[in-house]
DNA sequence: GAATTAACCGACCTTTTGGTCTGTTTAAAG
DNA sequence: CTTTAAACAGACCAAAAGGTCGGTTAATTC
């Protein structure tokens, strides 16, 4: 195989397996050896391509996690139809992947934020950056909805965004252990209830 | 000092310091030596009173965490006035302690659930037990509200409970790193908005 | 086809960790 | 006052962790 290609292939394999194990067992509970064992690779290969375990993880964030978050939570709500319907559908899909908690790393971002919060400022900087983009996207979506007449123009877009993010991160935690399917259903049902309360009221006219 | 008293005093000191460090740095990032150093005690003292690090933590859950959760999230909503007002005030107070993230371990439960989810089934059993009690308390509070005529009788009590728990756990995560005060304000504001949507509608009469 | 270098191997090192064990101090009992 | 056992001290151990380093294989260059 060509060298430059082989390099990319190996790094890719490492990152994908690394993310899978980090997501499953947590960063601190996954050793470099665990990952290498899974890949049938050696220490030499790992430290040839990466400076440290932390560097490895940061690159996973930049290469994989950012894209996954984009495709799962950012892009789906950037459409031009009814904002609240877009968000509802987006959450519905994202949570569905979390129900079958296997290969599709549901919402890895949430797990890592919890794990590194107040423990590793450097990594948190990267994770917060993703959060920030998510928040901005939500806020502008809400404002678009207000402009388009779907959402009551009195609602606080930033408030709604924070509330949505909170509930999403929380339900992911609750779904991880107990009856994920039932909890997802109840959650989505109440989300729609909440959305009704910020839609334009006919009585306003 | 009398022996039986000294025993209790030492165990208490250990548990309080242990909880503080576990909460601050996480369970896996806090070594037994870290705790002992803080206490100026020795390994001998630790393993004389506790079988293992895990046993130590389980006892902290049972002795401290359960009570803290009770006094912070359970008892405040068991009153007999308007349910939604009780929950609002309860969340308000609980989140306020999280704003000054110092000595008062805001909502330690949430952190530990995130840390042990899918990693340590034994400890999760204990934490889930607390979650379950919280959920039951919320559900019966909602139902009481429906019965008392404060809450629309069409709402799904279990759904509301899950939604409340989700949003609370999520906002605690979001508050841990960035602008906790502003986020708390926005969160509470939207919580009230949501509550309005499940109150009895005058149009129903 | 020899030289060079990227890609990888695996033994080894150091630090940290949870846990053990022997010994010492101190409070209660006889 | 002696004995006894609780309460604690601290040296020690084995395993695991992140990381280093000299050596080997395979692809590229000249």
Coordinates of C-alpha atoms (C1' of nucleotides) in Angstrom, one line a residue:
Chain A
X1 CA 0.0 0.0 0.0
X2 CA 1.1 3.6 -0.6
X3 CA 2.6 5.1 2.5
X4 CA 0.7 8.3 2.7
X5 CA -2.5 6.3 2.3
X6 CA -1.5 3.7 4.8
X7 CA -0.8 6.5 7.3
X8 CA -4.3 7.9 6.9
X9 CA -5.8 4.5 7.1
X10 CA -4.0 3.6 10.3
X11 CA -4.8 6.9 12.0
X12 CA -8.4 6.5 11.0
X13 CA -8.7 3.0 12.4
X14 CA -7.1 4.2 15.6
X15 CA -9.5 7.2 16.0
X16 CA -12.6 5.2 15.2
X17 CA -11.8 2.4 17.6
X18 CA -10.6 5.0 20.1
X19 CA -13.9 6.9 20.0
X20 CA -15.9 3.7 20.3
X21 CA -14.0 2.6 23.4
X22 CA -13.9 6.1 25.0
X23 CA -17.6 6.4 24.5
X24 CA -18.3 3.0 25.9
X25 CA -16.0 3.0 28.9
X26 CA -15.1 6.6 29.3
X27 CA -11.8 8.3 28.7
X28 CA -10.1 7.6 32.0
X29 CA -11.3 4.0 32.0
X30 CA -9.9 3.3 28.6
X31 CA -6.2 2.7 28.5
X32 CA -4.0 3.1 25.4
X33 CA -3.3 -0.6 25.6
X34 CA -7.0 -1.4 25.5
X35 CA -7.3 0.4 22.2
X36 CA -4.1 -1.1 20.8
X37 CA -5.2 -4.6 21.8
X38 CA -8.4 -4.1 19.9
X39 CA -6.5 -2.9 16.9
X40 CA -3.7 -5.4 17.1
X41 CA -1.2 -2.6 17.1
X42 CA 1.7 -1.7 19.3
X43 CA 2.7 1.1 21.5
X44 CA 5.2 2.1 18.9
X45 CA 2.5 2.7 16.3
X46 CA 0.5 4.8 18.7
X47 CA 3.2 7.1 19.8
X48 CA 4.5 7.4 16.3
X49 CA 1.3 9.0 15.2
X50 CA 0.2 10.8 18.3
X51 CA 2.1 12.8 21.0
X52 CA 0.0 11.6 23.9
X53 CA -3.3 10.1 24.9
X54 CA -4.7 13.5 25.3
X55 CA -3.5 14.7 21.9
X56 CA -5.1 11.5 20.5
X57 CA -8.4 12.4 22.1
X58 CA -8.3 16.0 21.0
X59 CA -7.7 14.9 17.4
X60 CA -10.7 12.5 17.7
X61 CA -12.8 15.5 18.8
X62 CA -11.7 17.5 15.9
X63 CA -11.9 14.8 13.3
X64 CA -14.9 12.8 14.4
X65 CA -16.9 14.3 17.2
X66 CA -17.3 17.7 15.6
X67 CA -18.6 16.2 12.3
X68 CA -20.9 13.8 14.1
X69 CA -22.4 16.6 16.1
X70 CA -22.8 18.7 13.0
X71 CA -24.6 16.0 11.0
X72 CA -26.8 15.0 14.0
X73 CA -27.7 18.3 15.7
X74 CA -26.6 21.3 13.6
X75 CA -27.4 20.7 10.0
X76 CA -30.9 19.1 10.5
X77 CA -32.2 22.3 12.0
X78 CA -30.7 24.7 9.4
X79 CA -33.5 24.1 7.0
X80 CA -36.2 26.6 6.1
X81 CA -39.4 24.9 7.1
X82 CA -41.1 25.3 10.5
X83 CA -38.3 25.6 13.0
X84 CA -40.0 23.8 15.9
X85 CA -40.9 20.9 13.6
X86 CA -37.3 20.7 12.5
X87 CA -36.0 20.6 16.1
X88 CA -38.5 18.0 17.1
X89 CA -37.6 15.8 14.2
X90 CA -33.9 16.3 14.9
X91 CA -34.2 15.4 18.6
X92 CA -36.4 12.4 17.6
X93 CA -33.7 11.0 15.3
X94 CA -30.8 11.8 17.6
X95 CA -32.5 10.1 20.5
X96 CA -33.4 7.1 18.5
X97 CA -29.8 6.3 17.8
X98 CA -29.3 6.5 21.6
X99 CA -32.0 3.9 22.2
X100 CA -29.9 1.2 20.4
X101 CA -26.8 2.3 22.2
X102 CA -24.5 0.1 20.1
X103 CA -22.3 1.3 17.2
X104 CA -23.8 4.6 16.6
X105 CA -22.4 6.7 19.3
X106 CA -25.7 8.4 20.2
X107 CA -24.6 11.7 21.6
X108 CA -21.0 11.2 22.6
X109 CA -20.6 14.9 23.2
X110 CA -22.9 14.8 26.2
X111 CA -21.0 12.0 27.8
X112 CA -17.6 13.6 27.4
X113 CA -18.7 16.9 28.7
X114 CA -19.8 15.2 31.8
X115 CA -16.6 13.4 32.1
X116 CA -14.3 16.3 31.7
X117 CA -16.3 19.0 33.4
X118 CA -14.0 20.7 35.8
X119 CA -11.3 18.1 35.4
X120 CA -9.5 18.8 32.2
X121 CA -9.8 22.4 31.1
X122 CA -7.9 21.8 27.8
X123 CA -10.3 19.2 26.5
X124 CA -13.3 21.1 27.9
X125 CA -12.2 24.1 25.7
X126 CA -12.8 21.9 22.6
X127 CA -16.0 20.5 23.9
X128 CA -17.4 23.9 24.9
X129 CA -16.6 25.1 21.4
X130 CA -19.0 22.5 20.0
X131 CA -21.6 23.4 22.6
X132 CA -21.3 27.0 21.6
X133 CA -21.9 26.3 18.0
X134 CA -24.9 24.2 18.9
X135 CA -26.3 27.0 21.0
X136 CA -25.8 29.6 18.3
X137 CA -27.5 27.4 15.8
X138 CA -30.4 26.9 18.0
X139 CA -30.7 30.6 18.8
X140 CA -30.7 31.6 15.2
X141 CA -33.2 28.9 14.4
X142 CA -35.6 30.2 17.1
X143 CA -35.2 33.7 15.8
X144 CA -35.9 32.6 12.3
X145 CA -39.0 30.9 13.6
X146 CA -40.1 34.2 15.2
X147 CA -39.4 36.0 12.0
X148 CA -41.3 33.5 10.0
X149 CA -44.3 33.8 12.3
X150 CA -44.1 30.2 13.6
X151 CA -42.9 31.2 17.1
X152 CA -44.3 33.8 19.4
X153 CA -42.1 36.9 19.0
X154 CA -42.1 37.5 22.8
X155 CA -40.1 34.4 23.6
X156 CA -36.5 34.6 24.6
X157 CA -34.5 32.8 22.0
X158 CA -31.4 32.3 24.2
X159 CA -33.6 31.0 27.0
X160 CA -35.3 28.4 24.7
X161 CA -31.9 27.3 23.4
X162 CA -30.5 26.8 26.9
X163 CA -33.7 24.9 27.9
X164 CA -33.5 22.7 24.9
X165 CA -29.8 21.9 25.4
X166 CA -30.4 21.1 29.1
X167 CA -33.3 18.8 28.5
X168 CA -31.4 17.0 25.7
X169 CA -28.3 16.5 27.7
X170 CA -30.3 15.3 30.7
X171 CA -32.5 12.9 28.8
X172 CA -29.4 11.3 27.3
X173 CA -28.1 10.7 30.8
X174 CA -31.4 9.2 31.9
X175 CA -31.7 7.1 28.8
X176 CA -28.3 5.5 29.2
X177 CA -29.3 3.2 32.0
X178 CA -33.0 2.7 32.4
X179 CA -35.8 2.0 29.9
X180 CA -34.5 4.3 27.2
X181 CA -37.3 3.7 24.9
X182 CA -40.1 4.6 27.3
X183 CA -38.2 7.7 28.5
X184 CA -37.6 8.9 25.0
X185 CA -41.3 8.7 24.3
X186 CA -42.2 10.6 27.4
X187 CA -39.6 13.2 26.7
X188 CA -40.6 13.8 23.2
X189 CA -44.2 14.1 24.2
X190 CA -43.4 16.8 26.7
X191 CA -41.1 18.6 24.3
X192 CA -44.0 19.0 22.0
X193 CA -46.1 20.3 24.9
X194 CA -43.4 22.9 25.6
X195 CA -43.2 23.9 22.0
X196 CA -46.9 24.4 21.9
X197 CA -46.5 27.0 24.6
X198 CA -44.0 29.1 22.6
X199 CA -45.8 28.9 19.2
X200 CA -47.8 31.9 18.1
X201 CA -51.0 32.2 19.9
X202 CA -54.1 32.8 17.8
X203 CA -55.4 35.0 20.7
X204 CA -52.5 37.4 20.0
X205 CA -54.2 38.6 16.8
Chain B
X1 CA -12.3 10.5 73.8
X2 CA -14.7 7.6 74.0
X3 CA -13.9 5.0 71.5
X4 CA -17.3 4.5 69.9
X5 CA -17.6 8.3 69.5
X6 CA -14.2 8.6 68.1
X7 CA -15.0 5.9 65.6
X8 CA -18.1 7.7 64.3
X9 CA -16.2 11.0 64.3
X10 CA -13.4 9.6 62.2
X11 CA -15.7 7.9 59.7
X12 CA -17.7 11.1 59.4
X13 CA -14.7 13.2 58.7
X14 CA -13.6 10.7 56.1
X15 CA -16.9 10.6 54.3
X16 CA -17.4 14.3 54.2
X17 CA -13.9 14.9 52.9
X18 CA -14.3 12.0 50.5
X19 CA -17.6 13.3 49.1
X20 CA -16.1 16.8 48.7
X21 CA -13.1 15.4 46.7
X22 CA -15.1 12.9 44.7
X23 CA -17.5 15.7 43.8
X24 CA -14.8 18.1 42.8
X25 CA -12.4 15.8 40.9
X26 CA -14.6 12.7 40.2
X27 CA -14.4 9.3 41.7
X28 CA -11.7 7.8 39.4
X29 CA -9.6 11.0 39.6
X30 CA -9.5 11.0 43.3
X31 CA -7.1 8.5 44.9
X32 CA -7.5 7.1 48.4
X33 CA -4.2 8.8 49.2
X34 CA -5.6 12.2 48.1
X35 CA -8.3 11.9 50.7
X36 CA -6.0 10.7 53.4
X37 CA -3.5 13.4 52.7
X38 CA -6.3 16.0 53.2
X39 CA -7.3 14.3 56.4
X40 CA -3.7 13.7 57.7
X41 CA -4.7 10.1 58.2
X42 CA -3.0 6.9 57.1
X43 CA -3.8 3.9 54.9
X44 CA -4.2 1.9 58.0
X45 CA -7.0 4.1 59.3
X46 CA -8.8 3.9 56.0
X47 CA -8.8 0.2 55.5
X48 CA -9.5 -0.4 59.1
X49 CA -12.9 1.4 58.7
X50 CA -13.7 0.4 55.1
X51 CA -13.3 -2.7 53.0
X52 CA -12.4 -0.9 49.8
X53 CA -12.6 2.4 47.9
X54 CA -15.9 1.2 46.4
X55 CA -17.3 0.2 49.7
X56 CA -16.2 3.7 51.0
X57 CA -18.1 5.4 48.2
X58 CA -21.2 3.3 48.6
X59 CA -21.4 4.2 52.2
X60 CA -21.0 7.9 51.3
X61 CA -24.0 7.5 49.0
X62 CA -26.1 5.9 51.7
X63 CA -25.0 8.2 54.5
X64 CA -24.6 11.6 52.8
X65 CA -25.9 11.6 49.2
X66 CA -29.3 10.2 49.9
X67 CA -29.9 12.7 52.7
X68 CA -28.7 15.6 50.7
X69 CA -30.9 14.7 47.8
X70 CA -33.8 14.2 50.1
X71 CA -33.4 17.6 51.7
X72 CA -32.7 19.3 48.5
X73 CA -35.1 17.7 45.9
X74 CA -37.6 15.5 47.7
X75 CA -38.8 17.1 50.9
X76 CA -39.2 20.6 49.4
X77 CA -41.9 19.4 47.0
X78 CA -43.9 17.3 49.5
X79 CA -45.8 20.3 50.8
X80 CA -49.4 20.9 50.2
X81 CA -49.5 24.2 48.4
X82 CA -49.5 24.6 44.7
X83 CA -47.3 21.9 43.3
X84 CA -45.8 23.8 40.4
X85 CA -44.8 26.6 42.7
X86 CA -43.2 24.2 45.0
X87 CA -41.1 22.6 42.2
X88 CA -40.2 26.0 40.8
X89 CA -38.9 27.1 44.2
X90 CA -37.2 23.8 44.8
X91 CA -35.3 24.0 41.5
X92 CA -34.5 27.7 42.1
X93 CA -32.9 26.9 45.5
X94 CA -31.1 23.8 44.3
X95 CA -29.6 25.6 41.3
X96 CA -28.6 28.5 43.4
X97 CA -26.3 26.3 45.4
X98 CA -24.8 25.2 42.1
X99 CA -24.0 28.7 41.1
X100 CA -21.5 29.1 43.9
X101 CA -20.0 25.7 43.2
X102 CA -17.9 25.6 46.3
X103 CA -18.6 23.8 49.5
X104 CA -22.3 23.1 49.0
X105 CA -22.1 20.1 46.6
X106 CA -24.9 21.5 44.4
X107 CA -26.3 18.4 42.9
X108 CA -23.6 15.7 43.3
X109 CA -26.0 13.0 42.3
X110 CA -26.1 14.2 38.7
X111 CA -22.3 14.2 38.4
X112 CA -21.9 10.7 39.8
X113 CA -24.7 9.3 37.6
X114 CA -22.8 10.6 34.6
X115 CA -19.5 9.2 35.8
X116 CA -20.7 5.7 36.6
X117 CA -23.2 5.3 33.8
X118 CA -22.5 2.0 32.1
X119 CA -19.2 1.6 34.0
X120 CA -19.9 0.4 37.4
X121 CA -23.3 -1.4 37.7
X122 CA -23.0 -1.9 41.4
X123 CA -22.7 1.8 42.2
X124 CA -25.3 2.7 39.5
X125 CA -27.8 0.5 41.4
X126 CA -27.5 2.8 44.4
X127 CA -27.7 6.0 42.3
X128 CA -30.6 4.7 40.3
X129 CA -32.4 4.0 43.5
X130 CA -32.2 7.7 44.4
X131 CA -33.3 8.7 40.9
X132 CA -36.3 6.4 41.2
X133 CA -37.4 8.0 44.5
X134 CA -37.0 11.4 43.0
X135 CA -39.1 10.3 40.0
X136 CA -41.8 8.8 42.2
X137 CA -41.9 11.9 44.3
X138 CA -42.3 14.1 41.3
X139 CA -45.0 11.9 39.8
X140 CA -47.1 11.9 42.9
X141 CA -46.6 15.7 43.2
X142 CA -47.9 16.2 39.7
X143 CA -50.9 13.9 40.4
X144 CA -51.6 15.8 43.6
X145 CA -51.6 19.0 41.5
X146 CA -54.0 17.5 39.1
X147 CA -56.3 16.4 41.9
X148 CA -56.1 19.9 43.6
X149 CA -57.0 21.6 40.4
X150 CA -53.7 23.3 39.8
X151 CA -52.6 21.2 36.9
X152 CA -54.5 20.2 33.8
X153 CA -55.8 16.7 34.3
X154 CA -54.9 15.7 30.8
X155 CA -51.2 15.9 31.3
X156 CA -49.1 12.8 31.7
X157 CA -47.5 12.9 35.2
X158 CA -44.7 10.5 34.3
X159 CA -43.9 12.4 31.2
X160 CA -43.7 15.7 33.1
X161 CA -41.5 14.0 35.8
X162 CA -39.0 12.6 33.2
X163 CA -39.0 16.0 31.4
X164 CA -38.2 17.8 34.7
X165 CA -35.5 15.4 35.7
X166 CA -33.9 15.6 32.3
X167 CA -33.8 19.4 32.1
X168 CA -32.5 19.6 35.7
X169 CA -29.7 17.1 35.1
X170 CA -28.8 18.8 31.9
X171 CA -28.8 22.4 33.2
X172 CA -26.5 21.3 36.0
X173 CA -24.0 20.0 33.4
X174 CA -24.3 23.2 31.4
X175 CA -23.9 25.3 34.6
X176 CA -20.8 23.6 35.7
X177 CA -18.5 25.3 33.2
X178 CA -19.9 28.4 31.6
X179 CA -21.8 31.4 32.9
X180 CA -23.8 29.5 35.5
X181 CA -25.8 32.4 36.7
X182 CA -27.0 33.5 33.3
X183 CA -27.9 30.0 32.3
X184 CA -29.8 29.4 35.6
X185 CA -31.9 32.5 35.0
X186 CA -32.8 31.5 31.4
X187 CA -33.5 28.0 32.5
X188 CA -35.8 29.0 35.3
X189 CA -37.6 31.4 33.0
X190 CA -38.3 28.7 30.5
X191 CA -39.3 26.3 33.2
X192 CA -42.0 28.7 34.2
X193 CA -43.1 29.0 30.6
X194 CA -43.4 25.2 30.4
X195 CA -45.3 25.1 33.6
X196 CA -47.8 27.6 32.3
X197 CA -48.6 25.2 29.5
X198 CA -49.6 22.4 31.9
X199 CA -51.6 24.5 34.3
X200 CA -55.4 24.4 34.1
X201 CA -56.6 26.3 31.2
X202 CA -59.4 28.7 32.0
X203 CA -60.8 27.8 28.5
X204 CA -61.4 24.3 29.9
X205 CA -64.3 25.5 32.0
Chain C
dG1 C1' 20.2 -2.4 -5.7
dA2 C1' 22.0 0.4 -2.0
dA3 C1' 20.5 4.1 1.1
dT4 C1' 17.0 6.4 3.4
dT5 C1' 13.0 7.0 5.9
dA6 C1' 8.3 6.1 7.2
dA7 C1' 5.7 2.8 9.8
dC8 C1' 5.6 -0.3 13.3
dC9 C1' 7.3 -3.7 17.2
dG10 C1' 7.9 -4.7 21.9
dA11 C1' 10.8 -4.6 25.9
dC12 C1' 11.4 -1.5 29.4
dC13 C1' 10.9 2.5 32.7
dT14 C1' 8.5 5.5 36.0
dT15 C1' 4.7 6.8 38.5
dT16 C1' 0.4 6.0 40.5
dT17 C1' -3.0 3.2 42.4
dG18 C1' -5.7 0.1 45.4
dG19 C1' -4.7 -2.8 48.8
dT20 C1' -1.9 -5.7 52.6
dC21 C1' 0.5 -6.4 56.7
dT22 C1' 3.2 -5.7 60.8
dG23 C1' 3.8 -2.8 64.4
dT24 C1' 2.6 1.0 67.7
dT25 C1' -0.5 3.9 70.5
dT26 C1' -4.5 4.6 73.3
dA27 C1' -8.7 3.8 75.6
dA28 C1' -11.6 0.4 78.1
dA29 C1' -11.9 -3.9 81.1
dG30 C1' -10.6 -7.0 84.8
Chain D
dC1 C1' -1.5 -2.1 87.1
dT2 C1' -2.0 -5.5 83.7
dT3 C1' -4.4 -7.1 79.8
dT4 C1' -6.8 -6.6 75.7
dA5 C1' -8.6 -5.0 71.7
dA6 C1' -9.8 -0.9 69.1
dA7 C1' -7.7 2.8 66.3
dC8 C1' -4.3 4.2 63.7
dA9 C1' 0.8 4.5 61.4
dG10 C1' 3.5 3.6 57.5
dA11 C1' 6.5 0.6 55.0
dC12 C1' 5.6 -2.5 51.4
dC13 C1' 3.5 -5.0 47.3
dA14 C1' 1.6 -6.1 42.7
dA15 C1' -0.8 -4.4 38.9
dA16 C1' -1.8 -1.0 35.7
dA17 C1' -1.0 3.2 33.5
dG18 C1' 1.3 6.6 30.2
dG19 C1' 5.3 7.1 27.9
dT20 C1' 10.4 6.1 26.0
dC21 C1' 13.6 3.9 23.0
dG22 C1' 16.5 1.0 20.3
dG23 C1' 15.6 -2.2 16.8
dT24 C1' 13.0 -4.3 12.6
dT25 C1' 10.2 -4.2 8.4
dA26 C1' 8.7 -2.3 4.2
dA27 C1' 8.2 1.3 0.9
dT28 C1' 10.4 5.2 -1.6
dT29 C1' 14.4 7.6 -3.6
dC30 C1' 18.6 8.0 -6.0

